[in-house]
mmCIF file of C-alpha atoms in Angstrom:
data_model
loop_
_atom_site.group_PDB
_atom_site.id
_atom_site.type_symbol
_atom_site.label_atom_id
_atom_site.label_comp_id
_atom_site.label_asym_id
_atom_site.label_seq_id
_atom_site.Cartn_x
_atom_site.Cartn_y
_atom_site.Cartn_z
ATOM 1 C CA LEU A 235 0.019 -0.005 -0.001
ATOM 2 C CA HIS A 236 2.948 2.359 0.276
ATOM 3 C CA TYR A 237 4.521 4.227 -2.588
ATOM 4 C CA PRO A 238 7.462 6.631 -2.563
ATOM 5 C CA LEU A 239 6.928 10.237 -3.463
ATOM 6 C CA ARG A 240 9.603 12.068 -5.384
ATOM 7 C CA ARG A 241 10.840 13.812 -2.233
ATOM 8 C CA GLN A 242 14.111 11.876 -1.929
ATOM 9 C CA ARG A 243 15.934 14.841 -0.330
ATOM 10 C CA GLN A 244 14.033 13.883 2.815
ATOM 11 C CA MET A 245 15.372 10.345 2.616
ATOM 12 C CA CYS A 246 18.615 9.892 4.479
ATOM 13 C CA ILE A 247 21.121 7.131 3.967
ATOM 14 C CA ARG A 248 23.702 7.192 6.667
ATOM 15 C CA ASP A 249 26.717 6.492 4.587
ATOM 16 C CA ARG A 250 28.642 8.878 2.330
ATOM 17 C CA TYR A 251 29.076 6.214 -0.352
ATOM 18 C CA ILE A 252 25.394 5.955 -1.135
ATOM 19 C CA ASN A 253 23.604 9.124 -2.339
ATOM 20 C CA ALA A 254 19.881 9.154 -1.541
ATOM 21 C CA ILE A 255 19.168 11.456 -4.471
ATOM 22 C CA ASP A 256 20.613 8.918 -6.915
ATOM 23 C CA LEU A 257 19.066 5.824 -5.290
ATOM 24 C CA LYS A 258 16.921 4.024 -7.896
ATOM 25 C CA TYR A 259 13.711 2.289 -6.964
ATOM 26 C CA THR A 260 10.785 0.490 -8.600
ATOM 27 C CA VAL A 261 7.278 -0.231 -7.371
ATOM 28 C CA LYS A 262 5.585 -3.545 -8.260
ATOM 29 C CA GLY A 263 2.115 -3.819 -6.856
ATOM 30 C CA LYS A 264 2.354 -3.128 -3.136
ATOM 31 C CA LYS A 265 6.128 -3.637 -2.968
ATOM 32 C CA LEU A 266 8.985 -1.133 -3.108
ATOM 33 C CA PHE A 267 12.315 -2.377 -4.502
ATOM 34 C CA LEU A 268 15.506 -0.416 -3.954
ATOM 35 C CA GLU A 269 18.448 -0.769 -6.306
ATOM 36 C CA LEU A 270 21.576 -0.602 -4.177
ATOM 37 C CA PRO A 271 25.056 0.172 -5.578
ATOM 38 C CA LYS A 272 27.072 -2.892 -6.479
ATOM 39 C CA ASP A 273 30.219 -1.652 -4.770
ATOM 40 C CA LEU A 274 29.059 -1.652 -1.154
ATOM 41 C CA LYS A 275 31.896 -1.885 1.426
ATOM 42 C CA SER A 276 32.339 -5.315 2.985
ATOM 43 C CA ASN A 277 31.520 -5.879 6.692
ATOM 44 C CA THR A 278 29.575 -2.605 6.870
ATOM 45 C CA THR A 279 26.183 -1.829 8.356
ATOM 46 C CA TYR A 280 23.954 0.449 6.234
ATOM 47 C CA HIS A 281 20.946 2.286 7.562
ATOM 48 C CA ILE A 282 18.373 3.896 5.264
ATOM 49 C CA ASP A 283 15.943 6.319 6.905
ATOM 50 C CA PHE A 284 13.028 6.982 4.520
ATOM 51 C CA GLY A 285 11.811 10.130 6.327
ATOM 52 C CA ASN A 286 8.364 10.825 4.990
ATOM 53 C CA THR A 287 9.060 9.788 1.419
ATOM 54 C CA VAL A 288 6.789 6.709 1.528
ATOM 55 C CA VAL A 289 3.065 7.359 1.571
ATOM 56 C CA ASP A 290 -0.165 5.336 1.612
ATOM 57 C CA ILE A 291 -1.571 5.230 -1.936
ATOM 58 C CA THR A 292 -5.212 5.512 -0.897
ATOM 59 C CA GLU A 293 -5.141 8.241 1.718
ATOM 60 C CA GLY A 294 -1.775 9.889 1.102
ATOM 61 C CA ASN A 295 -0.598 9.556 4.730
ATOM 62 C CA SER A 296 3.144 9.444 5.009
ATOM 63 C CA THR A 297 4.918 6.897 7.171
ATOM 64 C CA GLU A 298 6.981 7.964 10.167
ATOM 65 C CA ASN A 299 10.199 6.400 11.388
ATOM 66 C CA LEU A 300 10.367 3.948 8.507
ATOM 67 C CA SER A 301 13.912 2.682 8.095
ATOM 68 C CA TYR A 302 15.801 -0.265 6.786
ATOM 69 C CA THR A 303 19.101 -1.580 8.203
ATOM 70 C CA PHE A 304 21.260 -4.274 6.614
ATOM 71 C CA SER A 305 24.844 -5.459 6.693
ATOM 72 C CA THR A 306 27.293 -6.710 4.113
ATOM 73 C CA GLY A 307 28.959 -8.758 6.849
ATOM 74 C CA ASN A 308 27.812 -11.316 9.417
ATOM 75 C CA LYS A 309 26.772 -8.772 12.066
ATOM 76 C CA ILE A 310 24.764 -5.537 12.313
ATOM 77 C CA ASP A 311 26.287 -2.658 14.289
ATOM 78 C CA THR A 312 23.934 -1.689 17.164
ATOM 79 C CA LEU A 313 25.318 1.380 18.906
ATOM 80 C CA ASN A 314 23.352 4.624 19.117
ATOM 81 C CA LEU A 315 24.224 8.292 19.464
ATOM 82 C CA ASN A 316 21.750 11.088 20.017
ATOM 83 C CA GLY A 317 21.669 14.760 21.022
ATOM 84 C CA LYS A 318 19.987 18.095 20.523
ATOM 85 C CA ILE A 319 20.936 21.228 18.525
ATOM 86 C CA ILE A 320 19.624 24.557 19.807
ATOM 87 C CA LYS A 321 19.988 28.081 18.458
ATOM 88 C CA ASN A 322 22.797 30.210 19.918
ATOM 89 C CA GLY A 323 21.425 32.681 22.490
ATOM 90 C CA SER A 324 18.200 30.793 23.068
ATOM 91 C CA PHE A 325 16.966 27.312 23.827
ATOM 92 C CA ASN A 326 14.940 27.052 20.628
ATOM 93 C CA PRO A 327 15.571 23.827 18.729
ATOM 94 C CA VAL A 328 17.128 24.049 15.281
ATOM 95 C CA VAL A 329 15.025 22.239 12.702
ATOM 96 C CA ASP A 330 16.276 20.376 9.589
ATOM 97 C CA VAL A 331 19.963 20.750 10.286
ATOM 98 C CA ILE A 332 22.439 18.183 8.938
ATOM 99 C CA VAL A 333 24.391 16.445 11.702
ATOM 100 C CA GLY A 334 27.445 14.572 10.464
ATOM 101 C CA LEU A 335 29.868 12.118 12.019
ATOM 102 C CA TYR A 336 33.445 12.263 10.746
ATOM 103 C CA ILE A 337 36.515 10.147 11.491
ATOM 104 C CA PRO A 338 38.728 12.447 13.637
ATOM 105 C CA SER A 339 41.796 13.902 11.972
ATOM 106 C CA ASP A 340 43.827 17.109 12.007
ATOM 107 C CA THR A 341 42.676 17.902 8.472
ATOM 108 C CA ILE A 342 38.942 17.110 8.737
ATOM 109 C CA SER A 343 36.855 19.885 7.159
ATOM 110 C CA PRO A 344 33.091 19.837 6.547
ATOM 111 C CA VAL A 345 33.839 22.358 3.783
ATOM 112 C CA LYS A 346 35.484 19.679 1.643
ATOM 113 C CA ASP A 347 34.831 16.391 3.422
ATOM 114 C CA LYS A 348 31.425 14.664 3.540
ATOM 115 C CA ALA A 349 30.443 12.929 6.741
ATOM 116 C CA ILE A 350 30.872 9.182 7.140
ATOM 117 C CA TYR A 351 27.308 9.152 8.585
ATOM 118 C CA TYR A 352 24.724 11.883 8.573
ATOM 119 C CA THR A 353 21.180 12.570 9.620
ATOM 120 C CA LYS A 354 18.804 15.528 9.976
ATOM 121 C CA THR A 355 17.426 17.073 13.142
ATOM 122 C CA ASN A 356 13.766 16.692 14.051
ATOM 123 C CA GLU A 357 12.680 19.494 16.410
ATOM 124 C CA GLY A 358 16.373 19.908 17.196
ATOM 125 C CA GLN A 359 16.872 16.234 18.143
ATOM 126 C CA PHE A 360 19.146 13.935 16.211
ATOM 127 C CA THR A 361 19.716 10.198 16.462
ATOM 128 C CA PHE A 362 22.243 7.879 14.845
ATOM 129 C CA THR A 363 21.509 4.200 15.048
ATOM 130 C CA SER A 364 23.399 1.096 13.930
ATOM 131 C CA LEU A 365 26.841 2.656 14.526
ATOM 132 C CA PRO A 366 30.102 0.713 14.844
ATOM 133 C CA ASN A 367 32.251 1.049 17.964
ATOM 134 C CA GLU A 368 34.425 3.963 16.792
ATOM 135 C CA GLU A 369 35.408 7.528 17.616
ATOM 136 C CA TYR A 370 33.781 10.439 15.762
ATOM 137 C CA GLN A 371 33.996 14.197 15.347
ATOM 138 C CA ILE A 372 30.513 15.832 15.168
ATOM 139 C CA PHE A 373 29.532 18.821 13.001
ATOM 140 C CA ALA A 374 26.048 20.263 12.448
ATOM 141 C CA PHE A 375 25.122 22.754 9.727
ATOM 142 C CA ASN A 376 22.071 23.999 7.861
ATOM 143 C CA ASP A 377 22.724 22.557 4.410
ATOM 144 C CA LYS A 378 20.776 25.055 2.301
ATOM 145 C CA ASN A 379 21.953 23.679 -1.058
ATOM 146 C CA ASN A 380 21.698 19.988 -0.129
ATOM 147 C CA ASN A 381 25.312 19.141 -1.045
ATOM 148 C CA LEU A 382 26.162 17.622 2.396
ATOM 149 C CA LEU A 383 29.055 20.102 2.720
ATOM 150 C CA TYR A 384 29.333 23.233 4.857
ATOM 151 C CA ASP A 385 29.317 26.367 2.682
ATOM 152 C CA SER A 386 30.756 29.018 4.981
ATOM 153 C CA LEU A 387 29.241 32.067 3.297
ATOM 154 C CA SER A 388 25.616 30.970 3.446
ATOM 155 C CA GLU A 389 25.287 28.333 6.172
ATOM 156 C CA GLN A 390 25.605 28.226 9.969
ATOM 157 C CA ILE A 391 27.713 25.580 11.714
ATOM 158 C CA SER A 392 28.163 24.011 15.141
ATOM 159 C CA PHE A 393 30.619 21.372 16.343
ATOM 160 C CA LEU A 394 32.047 19.701 19.425
ATOM 161 C CA ASN A 395 35.661 20.664 20.002
ATOM 162 C CA HIS A 396 36.504 17.089 20.966
ATOM 163 C CA SER A 397 35.774 13.684 19.518
ATOM 164 C CA VAL A 398 33.161 11.311 20.914
ATOM 165 C CA SER A 399 33.792 7.604 21.424
ATOM 166 C CA VAL A 400 30.738 5.522 20.714
ATOM 167 C CA SER A 401 31.348 2.403 22.738
ATOM 168 C CA TYR A 402 28.296 2.236 24.972
ATOM 169 C CA THR A 403 24.878 0.934 24.037
ATOM 170 C CA HIS A 404 23.442 4.462 24.322
ATOM 171 C CA LEU A 405 25.116 7.890 24.559
ATOM 172 C CA THR A 406 23.421 11.297 24.791
ATOM 173 C CA LEU A 407 25.446 14.360 23.798
ATOM 174 C CA PRO A 408 25.204 17.590 25.753
ATOM 175 C CA THR A 409 23.234 20.333 23.986
ATOM 176 C CA LYS A 410 25.255 22.212 21.381
ATOM 177 C CA ARG A 411 24.371 25.612 19.978
ATOM 178 C CA ILE A 412 24.545 26.687 16.362
ATOM 179 C CA VAL A 413 26.527 29.894 16.010
#
């Protein structure tokens, strides 16, 4: 009963190697088939968050929290990371901001490097699921041109000045403000 709308910018695939905009799909009857890239990384968990791109054909109601997780290895990563982004100078949540996880390095730059994993805020809240046990640097920015990069002249940015180790079953970040 569910069919995708052509709003794929709201669909989020939490891996930089798969672009949600380019993801091909077909609908056969009541089934949705996704065509995944042939060059997926081995022993990697992939998480596809459909946002509200899938709707009921009869009433047009969109689904909420519909996602699909799979692995190219023999296990699925199960760690979570969540937090909240609020506007600088207030406690108002920042809506529809890209939050990206990057592998820490001295040269990491959201201006030229896309996140390893990314998601969008919902009422300021963000959640990453199905993460491997690794260390990450976190950046958040309002991606006005949907290129998954921070464009310093037109977009705001926020970041933690230290990396976060995701090794617990659940970790909540302290609130961070967009400047």
